[in-house]
Tab-separated table of C-alpha atoms and ligand atoms in Angstrom:
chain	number	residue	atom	x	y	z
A	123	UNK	CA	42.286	183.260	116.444
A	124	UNK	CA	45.975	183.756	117.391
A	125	UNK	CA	47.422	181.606	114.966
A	126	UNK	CA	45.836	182.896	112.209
A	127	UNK	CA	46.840	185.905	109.965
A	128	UNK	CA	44.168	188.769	110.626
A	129	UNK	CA	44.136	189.511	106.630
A	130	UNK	CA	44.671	187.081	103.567
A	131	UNK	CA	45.263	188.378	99.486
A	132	UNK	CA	43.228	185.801	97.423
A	133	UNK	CA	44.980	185.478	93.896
A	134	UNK	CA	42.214	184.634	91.627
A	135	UNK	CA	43.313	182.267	89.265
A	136	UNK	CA	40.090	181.775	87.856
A	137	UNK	CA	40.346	183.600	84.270
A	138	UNK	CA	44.042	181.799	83.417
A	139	UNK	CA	44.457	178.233	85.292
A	140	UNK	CA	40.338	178.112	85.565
A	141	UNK	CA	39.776	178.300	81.987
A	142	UNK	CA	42.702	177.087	80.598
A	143	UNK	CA	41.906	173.589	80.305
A	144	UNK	CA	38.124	174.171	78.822
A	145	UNK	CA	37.742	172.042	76.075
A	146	UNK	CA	34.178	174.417	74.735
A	147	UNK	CA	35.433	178.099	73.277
A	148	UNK	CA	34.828	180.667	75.553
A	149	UNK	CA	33.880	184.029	73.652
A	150	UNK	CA	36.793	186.658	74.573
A	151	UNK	CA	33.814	189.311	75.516
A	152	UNK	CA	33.105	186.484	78.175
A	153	UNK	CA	36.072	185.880	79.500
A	154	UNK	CA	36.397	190.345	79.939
A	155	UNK	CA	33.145	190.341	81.457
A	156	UNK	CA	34.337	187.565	83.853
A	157	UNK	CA	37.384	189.239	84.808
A	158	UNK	CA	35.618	192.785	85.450
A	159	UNK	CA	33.156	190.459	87.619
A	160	UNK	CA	35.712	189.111	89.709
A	161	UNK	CA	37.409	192.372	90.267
A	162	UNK	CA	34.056	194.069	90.952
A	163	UNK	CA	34.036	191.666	93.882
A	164	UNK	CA	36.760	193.114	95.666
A	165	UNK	CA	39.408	190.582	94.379
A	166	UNK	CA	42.911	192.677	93.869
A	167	UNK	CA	44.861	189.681	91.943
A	168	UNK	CA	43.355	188.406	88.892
A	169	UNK	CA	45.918	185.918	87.189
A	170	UNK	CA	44.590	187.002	83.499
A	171	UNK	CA	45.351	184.678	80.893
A	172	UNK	CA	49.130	183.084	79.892
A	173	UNK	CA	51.490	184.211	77.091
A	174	UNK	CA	52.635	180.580	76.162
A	175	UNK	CA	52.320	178.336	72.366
A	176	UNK	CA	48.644	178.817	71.261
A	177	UNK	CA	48.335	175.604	70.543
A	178	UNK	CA	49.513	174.367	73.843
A	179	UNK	CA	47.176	175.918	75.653
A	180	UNK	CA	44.012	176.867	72.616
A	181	UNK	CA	41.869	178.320	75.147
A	182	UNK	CA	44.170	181.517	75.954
A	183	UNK	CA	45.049	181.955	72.279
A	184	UNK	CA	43.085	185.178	73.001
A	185	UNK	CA	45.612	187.029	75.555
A	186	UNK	CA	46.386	189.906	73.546
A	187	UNK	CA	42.521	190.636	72.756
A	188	UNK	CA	41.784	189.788	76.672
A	189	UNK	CA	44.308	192.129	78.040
A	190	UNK	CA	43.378	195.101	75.201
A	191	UNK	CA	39.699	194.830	76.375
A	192	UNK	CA	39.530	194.850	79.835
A	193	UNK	CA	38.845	197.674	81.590
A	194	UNK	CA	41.758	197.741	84.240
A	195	UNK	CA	40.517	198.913	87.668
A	196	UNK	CA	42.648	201.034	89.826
A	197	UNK	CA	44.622	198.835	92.499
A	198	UNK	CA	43.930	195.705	91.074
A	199	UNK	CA	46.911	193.687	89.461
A	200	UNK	CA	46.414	191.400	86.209
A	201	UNK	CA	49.326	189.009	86.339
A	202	UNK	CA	49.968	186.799	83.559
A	203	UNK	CA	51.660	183.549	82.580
A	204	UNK	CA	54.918	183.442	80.901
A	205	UNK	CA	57.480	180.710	80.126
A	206	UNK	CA	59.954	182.435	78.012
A	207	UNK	CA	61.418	185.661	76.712
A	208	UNK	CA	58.658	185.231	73.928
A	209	UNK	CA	56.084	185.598	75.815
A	210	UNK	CA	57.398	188.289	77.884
A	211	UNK	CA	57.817	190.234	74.971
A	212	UNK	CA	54.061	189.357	74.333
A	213	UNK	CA	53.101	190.648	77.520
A	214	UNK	CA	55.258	193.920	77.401
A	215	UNK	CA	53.334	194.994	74.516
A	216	UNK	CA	49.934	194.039	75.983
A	217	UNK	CA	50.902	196.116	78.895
A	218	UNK	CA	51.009	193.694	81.662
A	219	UNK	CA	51.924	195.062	85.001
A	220	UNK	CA	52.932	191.421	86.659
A	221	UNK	CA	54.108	188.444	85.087
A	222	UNK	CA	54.190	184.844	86.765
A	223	UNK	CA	57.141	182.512	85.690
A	224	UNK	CA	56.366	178.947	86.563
A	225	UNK	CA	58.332	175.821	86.640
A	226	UNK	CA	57.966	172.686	89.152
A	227	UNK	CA	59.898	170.540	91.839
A	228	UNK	CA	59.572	167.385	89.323
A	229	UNK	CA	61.861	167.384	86.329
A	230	UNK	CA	59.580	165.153	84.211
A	231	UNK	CA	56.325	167.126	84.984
A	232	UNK	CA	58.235	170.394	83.653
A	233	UNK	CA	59.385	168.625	80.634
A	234	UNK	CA	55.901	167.713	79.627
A	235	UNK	CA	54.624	171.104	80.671
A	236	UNK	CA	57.254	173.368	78.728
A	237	UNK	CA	59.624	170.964	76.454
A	238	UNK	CA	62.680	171.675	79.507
A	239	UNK	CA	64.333	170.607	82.177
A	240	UNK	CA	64.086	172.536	85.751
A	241	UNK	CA	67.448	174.180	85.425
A	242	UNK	CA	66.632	175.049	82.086
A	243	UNK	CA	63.148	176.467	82.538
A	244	UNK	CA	65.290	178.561	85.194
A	245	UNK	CA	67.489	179.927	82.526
A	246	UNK	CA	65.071	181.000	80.211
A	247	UNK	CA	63.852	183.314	83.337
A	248	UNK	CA	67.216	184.437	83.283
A	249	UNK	CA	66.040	187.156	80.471
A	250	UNK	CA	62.209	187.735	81.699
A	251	UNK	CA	63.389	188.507	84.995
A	252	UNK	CA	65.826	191.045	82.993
A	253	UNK	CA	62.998	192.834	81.290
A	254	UNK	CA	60.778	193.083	83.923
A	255	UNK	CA	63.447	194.689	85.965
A	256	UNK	CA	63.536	197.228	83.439
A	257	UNK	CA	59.928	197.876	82.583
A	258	UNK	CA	59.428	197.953	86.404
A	259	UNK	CA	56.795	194.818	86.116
A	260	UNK	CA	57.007	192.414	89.020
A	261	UNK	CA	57.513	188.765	88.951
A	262	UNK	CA	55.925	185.969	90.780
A	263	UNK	CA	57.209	182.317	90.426
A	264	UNK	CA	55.202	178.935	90.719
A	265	UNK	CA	56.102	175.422	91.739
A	266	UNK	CA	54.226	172.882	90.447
A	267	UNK	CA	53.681	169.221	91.924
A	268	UNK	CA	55.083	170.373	95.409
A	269	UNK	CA	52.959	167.707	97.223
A	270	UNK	CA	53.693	164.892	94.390
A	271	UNK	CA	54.356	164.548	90.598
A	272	UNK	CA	51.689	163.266	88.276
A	273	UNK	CA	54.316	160.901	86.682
A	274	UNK	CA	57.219	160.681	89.581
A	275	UNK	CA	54.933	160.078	92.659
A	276	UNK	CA	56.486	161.556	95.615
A	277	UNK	CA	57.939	164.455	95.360
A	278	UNK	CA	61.403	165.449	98.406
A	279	UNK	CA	60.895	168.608	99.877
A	280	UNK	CA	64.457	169.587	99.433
A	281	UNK	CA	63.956	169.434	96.079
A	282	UNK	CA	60.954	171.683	96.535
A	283	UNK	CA	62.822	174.153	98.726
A	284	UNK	CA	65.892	174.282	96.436
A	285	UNK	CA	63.761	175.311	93.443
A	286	UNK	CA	62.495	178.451	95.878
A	287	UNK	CA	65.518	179.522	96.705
A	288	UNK	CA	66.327	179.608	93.057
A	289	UNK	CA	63.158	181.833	92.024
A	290	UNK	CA	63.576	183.819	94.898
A	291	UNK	CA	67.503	184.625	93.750
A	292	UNK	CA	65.618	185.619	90.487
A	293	UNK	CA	63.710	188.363	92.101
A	294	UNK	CA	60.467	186.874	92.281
A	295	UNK	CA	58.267	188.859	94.719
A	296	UNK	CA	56.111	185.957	95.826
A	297	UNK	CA	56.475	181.793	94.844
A	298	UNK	CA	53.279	180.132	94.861
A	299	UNK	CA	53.772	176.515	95.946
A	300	UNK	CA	50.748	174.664	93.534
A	301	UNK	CA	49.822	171.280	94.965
A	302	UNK	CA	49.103	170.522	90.660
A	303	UNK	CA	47.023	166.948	91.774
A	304	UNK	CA	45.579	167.573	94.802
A	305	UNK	CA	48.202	165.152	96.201
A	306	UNK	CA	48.825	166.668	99.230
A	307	UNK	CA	47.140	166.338	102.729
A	308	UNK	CA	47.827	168.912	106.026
A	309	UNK	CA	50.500	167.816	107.961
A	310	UNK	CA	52.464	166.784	104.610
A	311	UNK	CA	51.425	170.879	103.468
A	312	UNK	CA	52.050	172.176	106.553
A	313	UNK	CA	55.557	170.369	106.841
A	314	UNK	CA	56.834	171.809	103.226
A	315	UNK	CA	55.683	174.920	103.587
A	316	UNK	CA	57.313	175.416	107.114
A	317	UNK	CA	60.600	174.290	105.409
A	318	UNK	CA	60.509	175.881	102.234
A	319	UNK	CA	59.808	179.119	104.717
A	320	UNK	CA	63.710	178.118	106.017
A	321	UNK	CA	64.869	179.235	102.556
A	322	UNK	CA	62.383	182.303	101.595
A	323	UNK	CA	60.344	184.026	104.467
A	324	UNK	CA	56.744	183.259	104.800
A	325	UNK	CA	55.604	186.684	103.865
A	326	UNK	CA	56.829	186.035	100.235
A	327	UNK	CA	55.402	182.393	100.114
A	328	UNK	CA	51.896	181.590	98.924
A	329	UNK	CA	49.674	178.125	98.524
A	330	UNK	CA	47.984	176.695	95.369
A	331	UNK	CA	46.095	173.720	96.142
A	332	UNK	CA	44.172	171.883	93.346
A	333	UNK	CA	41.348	170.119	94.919
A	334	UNK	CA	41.417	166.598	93.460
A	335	UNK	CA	41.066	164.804	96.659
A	336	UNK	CA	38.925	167.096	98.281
A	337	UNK	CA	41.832	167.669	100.463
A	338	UNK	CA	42.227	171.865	99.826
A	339	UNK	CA	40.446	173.664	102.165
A	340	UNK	CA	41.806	171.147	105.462
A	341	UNK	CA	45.519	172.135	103.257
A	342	UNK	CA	45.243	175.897	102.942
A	343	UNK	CA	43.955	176.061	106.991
A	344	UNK	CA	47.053	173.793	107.813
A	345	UNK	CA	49.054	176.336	105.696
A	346	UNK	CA	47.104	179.436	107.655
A	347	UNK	CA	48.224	178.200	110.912
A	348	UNK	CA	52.337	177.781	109.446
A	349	UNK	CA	51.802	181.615	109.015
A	350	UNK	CA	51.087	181.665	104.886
A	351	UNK	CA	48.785	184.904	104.264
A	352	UNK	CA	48.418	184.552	100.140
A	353	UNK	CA	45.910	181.788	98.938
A	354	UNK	CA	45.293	181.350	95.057
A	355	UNK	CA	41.605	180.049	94.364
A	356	UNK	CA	39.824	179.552	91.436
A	357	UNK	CA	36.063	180.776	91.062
A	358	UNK	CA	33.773	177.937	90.846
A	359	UNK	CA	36.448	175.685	91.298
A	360	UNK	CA	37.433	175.683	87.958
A	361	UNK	CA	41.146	174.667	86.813
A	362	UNK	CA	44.018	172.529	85.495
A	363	UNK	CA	47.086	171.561	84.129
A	364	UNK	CA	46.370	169.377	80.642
A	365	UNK	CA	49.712	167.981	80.690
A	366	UNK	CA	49.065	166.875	84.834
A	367	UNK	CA	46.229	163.982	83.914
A	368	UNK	CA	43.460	163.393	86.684
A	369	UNK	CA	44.466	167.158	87.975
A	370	UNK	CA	41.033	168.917	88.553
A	371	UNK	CA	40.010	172.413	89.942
A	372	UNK	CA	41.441	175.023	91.870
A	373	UNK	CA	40.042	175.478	95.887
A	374	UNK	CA	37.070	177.211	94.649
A	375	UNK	CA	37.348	180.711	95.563
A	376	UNK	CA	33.373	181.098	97.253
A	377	UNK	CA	34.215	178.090	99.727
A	378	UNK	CA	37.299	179.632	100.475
A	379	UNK	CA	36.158	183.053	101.285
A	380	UNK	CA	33.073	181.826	103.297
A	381	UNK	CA	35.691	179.471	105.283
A	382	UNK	CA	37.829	182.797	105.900
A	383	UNK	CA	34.709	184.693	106.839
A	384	UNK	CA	33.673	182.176	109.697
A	385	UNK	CA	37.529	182.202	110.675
A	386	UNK	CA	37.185	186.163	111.305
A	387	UNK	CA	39.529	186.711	108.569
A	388	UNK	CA	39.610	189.766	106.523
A	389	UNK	CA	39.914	188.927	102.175
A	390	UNK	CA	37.898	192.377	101.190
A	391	UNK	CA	35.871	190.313	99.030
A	392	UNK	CA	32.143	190.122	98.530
A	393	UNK	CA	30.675	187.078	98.740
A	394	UNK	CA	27.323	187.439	96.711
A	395	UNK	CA	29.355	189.294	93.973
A	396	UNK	CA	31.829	186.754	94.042
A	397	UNK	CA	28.345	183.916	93.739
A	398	UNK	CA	27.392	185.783	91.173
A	399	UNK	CA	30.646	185.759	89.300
A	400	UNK	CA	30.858	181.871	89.557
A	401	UNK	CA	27.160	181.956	88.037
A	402	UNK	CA	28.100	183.852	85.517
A	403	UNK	CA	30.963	181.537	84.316
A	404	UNK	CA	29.246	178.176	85.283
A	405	UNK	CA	26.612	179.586	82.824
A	406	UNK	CA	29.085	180.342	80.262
A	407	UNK	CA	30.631	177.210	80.227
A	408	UNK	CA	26.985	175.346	80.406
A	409	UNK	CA	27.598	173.304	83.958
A	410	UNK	CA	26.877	173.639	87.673
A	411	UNK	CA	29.437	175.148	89.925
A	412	UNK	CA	32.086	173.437	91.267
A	413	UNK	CA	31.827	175.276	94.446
A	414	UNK	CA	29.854	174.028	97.776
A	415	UNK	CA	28.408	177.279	97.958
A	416	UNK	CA	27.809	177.552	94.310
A	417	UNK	CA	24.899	174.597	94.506
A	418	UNK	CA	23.168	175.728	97.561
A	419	UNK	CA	19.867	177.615	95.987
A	420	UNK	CA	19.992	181.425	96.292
A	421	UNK	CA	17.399	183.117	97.307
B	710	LIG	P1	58.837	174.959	72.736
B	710	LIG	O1	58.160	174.300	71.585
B	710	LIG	O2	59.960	174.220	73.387
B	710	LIG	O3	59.307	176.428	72.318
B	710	LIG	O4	57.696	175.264	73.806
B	710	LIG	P2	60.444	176.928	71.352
B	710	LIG	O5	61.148	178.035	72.058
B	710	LIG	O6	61.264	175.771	70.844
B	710	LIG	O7	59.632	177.572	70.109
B	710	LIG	C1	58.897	176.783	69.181
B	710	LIG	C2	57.869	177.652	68.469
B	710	LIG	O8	56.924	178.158	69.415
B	710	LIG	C3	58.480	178.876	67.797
B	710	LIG	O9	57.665	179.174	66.660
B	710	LIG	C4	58.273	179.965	68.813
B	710	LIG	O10	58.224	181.256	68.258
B	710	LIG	C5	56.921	179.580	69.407
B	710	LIG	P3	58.165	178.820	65.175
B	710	LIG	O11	59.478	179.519	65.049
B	710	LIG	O12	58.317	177.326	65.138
B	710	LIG	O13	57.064	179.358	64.323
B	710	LIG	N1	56.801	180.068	70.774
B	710	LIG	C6	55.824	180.865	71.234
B	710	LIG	N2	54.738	181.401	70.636
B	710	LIG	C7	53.950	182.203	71.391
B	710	LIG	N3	54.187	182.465	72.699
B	710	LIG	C8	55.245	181.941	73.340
B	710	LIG	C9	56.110	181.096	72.586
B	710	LIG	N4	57.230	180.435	72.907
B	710	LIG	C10	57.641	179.815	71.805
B	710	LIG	N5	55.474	182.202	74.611
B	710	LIG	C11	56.855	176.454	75.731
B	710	LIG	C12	58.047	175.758	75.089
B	710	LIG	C13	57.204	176.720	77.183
B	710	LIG	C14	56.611	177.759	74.993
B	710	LIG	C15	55.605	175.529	75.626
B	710	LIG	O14	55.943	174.298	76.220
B	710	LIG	C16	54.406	176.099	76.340
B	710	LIG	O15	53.801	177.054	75.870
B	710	LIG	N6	54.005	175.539	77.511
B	710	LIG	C17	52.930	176.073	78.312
B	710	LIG	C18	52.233	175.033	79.089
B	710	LIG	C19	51.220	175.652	80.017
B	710	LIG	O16	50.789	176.781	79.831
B	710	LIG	N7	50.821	174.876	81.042
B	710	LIG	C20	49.843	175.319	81.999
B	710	LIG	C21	50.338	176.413	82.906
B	710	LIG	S1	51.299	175.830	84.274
B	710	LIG	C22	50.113	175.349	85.445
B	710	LIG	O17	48.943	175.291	85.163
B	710	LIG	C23	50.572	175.056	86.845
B	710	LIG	C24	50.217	176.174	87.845
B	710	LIG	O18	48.821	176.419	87.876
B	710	LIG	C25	50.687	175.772	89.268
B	710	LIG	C26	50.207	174.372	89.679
B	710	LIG	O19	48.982	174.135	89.713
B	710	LIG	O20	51.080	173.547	89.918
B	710	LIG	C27	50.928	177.487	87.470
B	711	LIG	MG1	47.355	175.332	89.004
């Protein structure tokens, strides 16, 4: 279709934002089997786990074993979390070769979600963007609540494209614009996209769409026909933010690959192996799949 990009890079989220609101313990060896899973299945970004305060976030209190155990497959990338020089240095030594920064377009949500203020969450990049200019490790930045704000409601756009512009001066390869709620609906997606893509070209923009309202996949094709070309997705629809309440799962990566597929569009995944991986995890965590596909029976 004209309008439509001809290949899109899934980030797999699955492993960090997927898991990292689990209440139930999920068994490190799991988590390593998951990842391999997910890379098996042709995914080439696998956001890995987050270097932040263990007891903010229990579930990833394992990033050091998760990143020493996995076997890393050749041209695949394992970016993590990090929200301060701390856990840069963290993810230095566990040999990360991309880091994500993230900080949001709402000044309360970011206080709740790392004890600062916007321009302050922007300083402490100051110094991770330093080391990972010297240890050659690339950067990607998130916005959260881009499409609306947990505790402000509405969110301006300006605000939205201002905090871009400010990532993107940081060196950040790619921002990820993360819809946190599922707030957002298509023309209000496609409309801040096309205008953060005034400030930072499209190429180096990509969506994050939670999928509260059920609103994700109509969001991300809204998004496809702006010109976006990188779509994180969580397996299984798995995901979200404790400190953004009622925020559910990720666009579950299976439903967004098989709505790709039937658009002609190229993601080098594997569908069954990507099924399977979503089993796998679902099983793991003792639930059904959050995913459309995930429920219909396999054969
Ligand atoms: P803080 O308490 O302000 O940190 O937390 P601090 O610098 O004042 O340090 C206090 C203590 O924490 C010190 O220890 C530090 O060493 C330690 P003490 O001296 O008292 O023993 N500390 C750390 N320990 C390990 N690793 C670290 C670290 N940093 C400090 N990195 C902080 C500030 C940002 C660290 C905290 O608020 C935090 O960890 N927040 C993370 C929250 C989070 O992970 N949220 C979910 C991810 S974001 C998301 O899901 C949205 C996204 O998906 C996009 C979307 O959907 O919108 C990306
Ligand atoms: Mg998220």
């Amino acid at each position: 279709m004209a309008d439509l990009p001809g290949t899109v890079r899934i980030v797999e989220v699955g492993p960090r934002d997927g898991l990292q609101n689990e209440q139930k313990p999920v068994h490190t060896d799991v988590k390593i089997e998951f990842i391999e899973r997910l890379s098996a299945a042709g995914l080439t970004t696998i956001e890995t786990t987050s270097f932040v305060r263990p007891d903010w976030i229990p579930q990833l209190a394992d990033a050091e074993a998760v990143m020493r155990g996995l076997r890393r497959r050749r041209g695949v990338s394992y970016p993590v979390l990090v929200p301060n020089e701390k856990g840069m240095q963290r993810a230095l030594a566990a040999e990360a070769d991309e880091v994500a920064v993230f900080t949001a377009a709402s000044e309360t949500f970011n206080q709740k979600n790392t004890n600062a203020g916007i321009d302050e969450s922007l300083n402490r990049f100051q110094s991770i963007a330093t080391l990972a200019k010297e240890h050659g490790v690339r950067m990607r930045g998130y916005i959260s609540c881009v499409l609306g704000c947990p505790y402000e409601g509405d969110v301006a756009v300006a605000k939205v494209t201002d905090v871009a512009g400010k990532l993107d001066a940081l060196g950040c390869y790619e921002i990820s614009l993360g819809d946190t709620i599922g707030a957002g609906t298509p023309g209000a997606a496609r409309t801040m996209l096309e205008t953060v893509a005034h400030r930072v070209p499209m190429e180096r923009l990509a969506v994050h769409f939670h999928d509260t309202r059920g609103q994700a996949l109509a969001n991300i094709y809204a998004c496809l026909q702006a010109g976006v070309s990188v779509v994180d997705a969580s397996v299984s629809g798995l995901g979200g933010c404790p400190y953004a309440g009622g925020a559910t799962g990720n666009v579950a990566t299976e439903d967004l690959v098989y709505m790709l597929e039937g658009l002609g569009i190229e993601t080098g995944v594997s569908l069954p192996d990507l099924l399977d991986a979503g089993a796998f995890i679902s099983e793991a965590l003792e639930r059904q799949p959050a995913s459309k596909l995930g429920r219909i029976p396999r054969k």
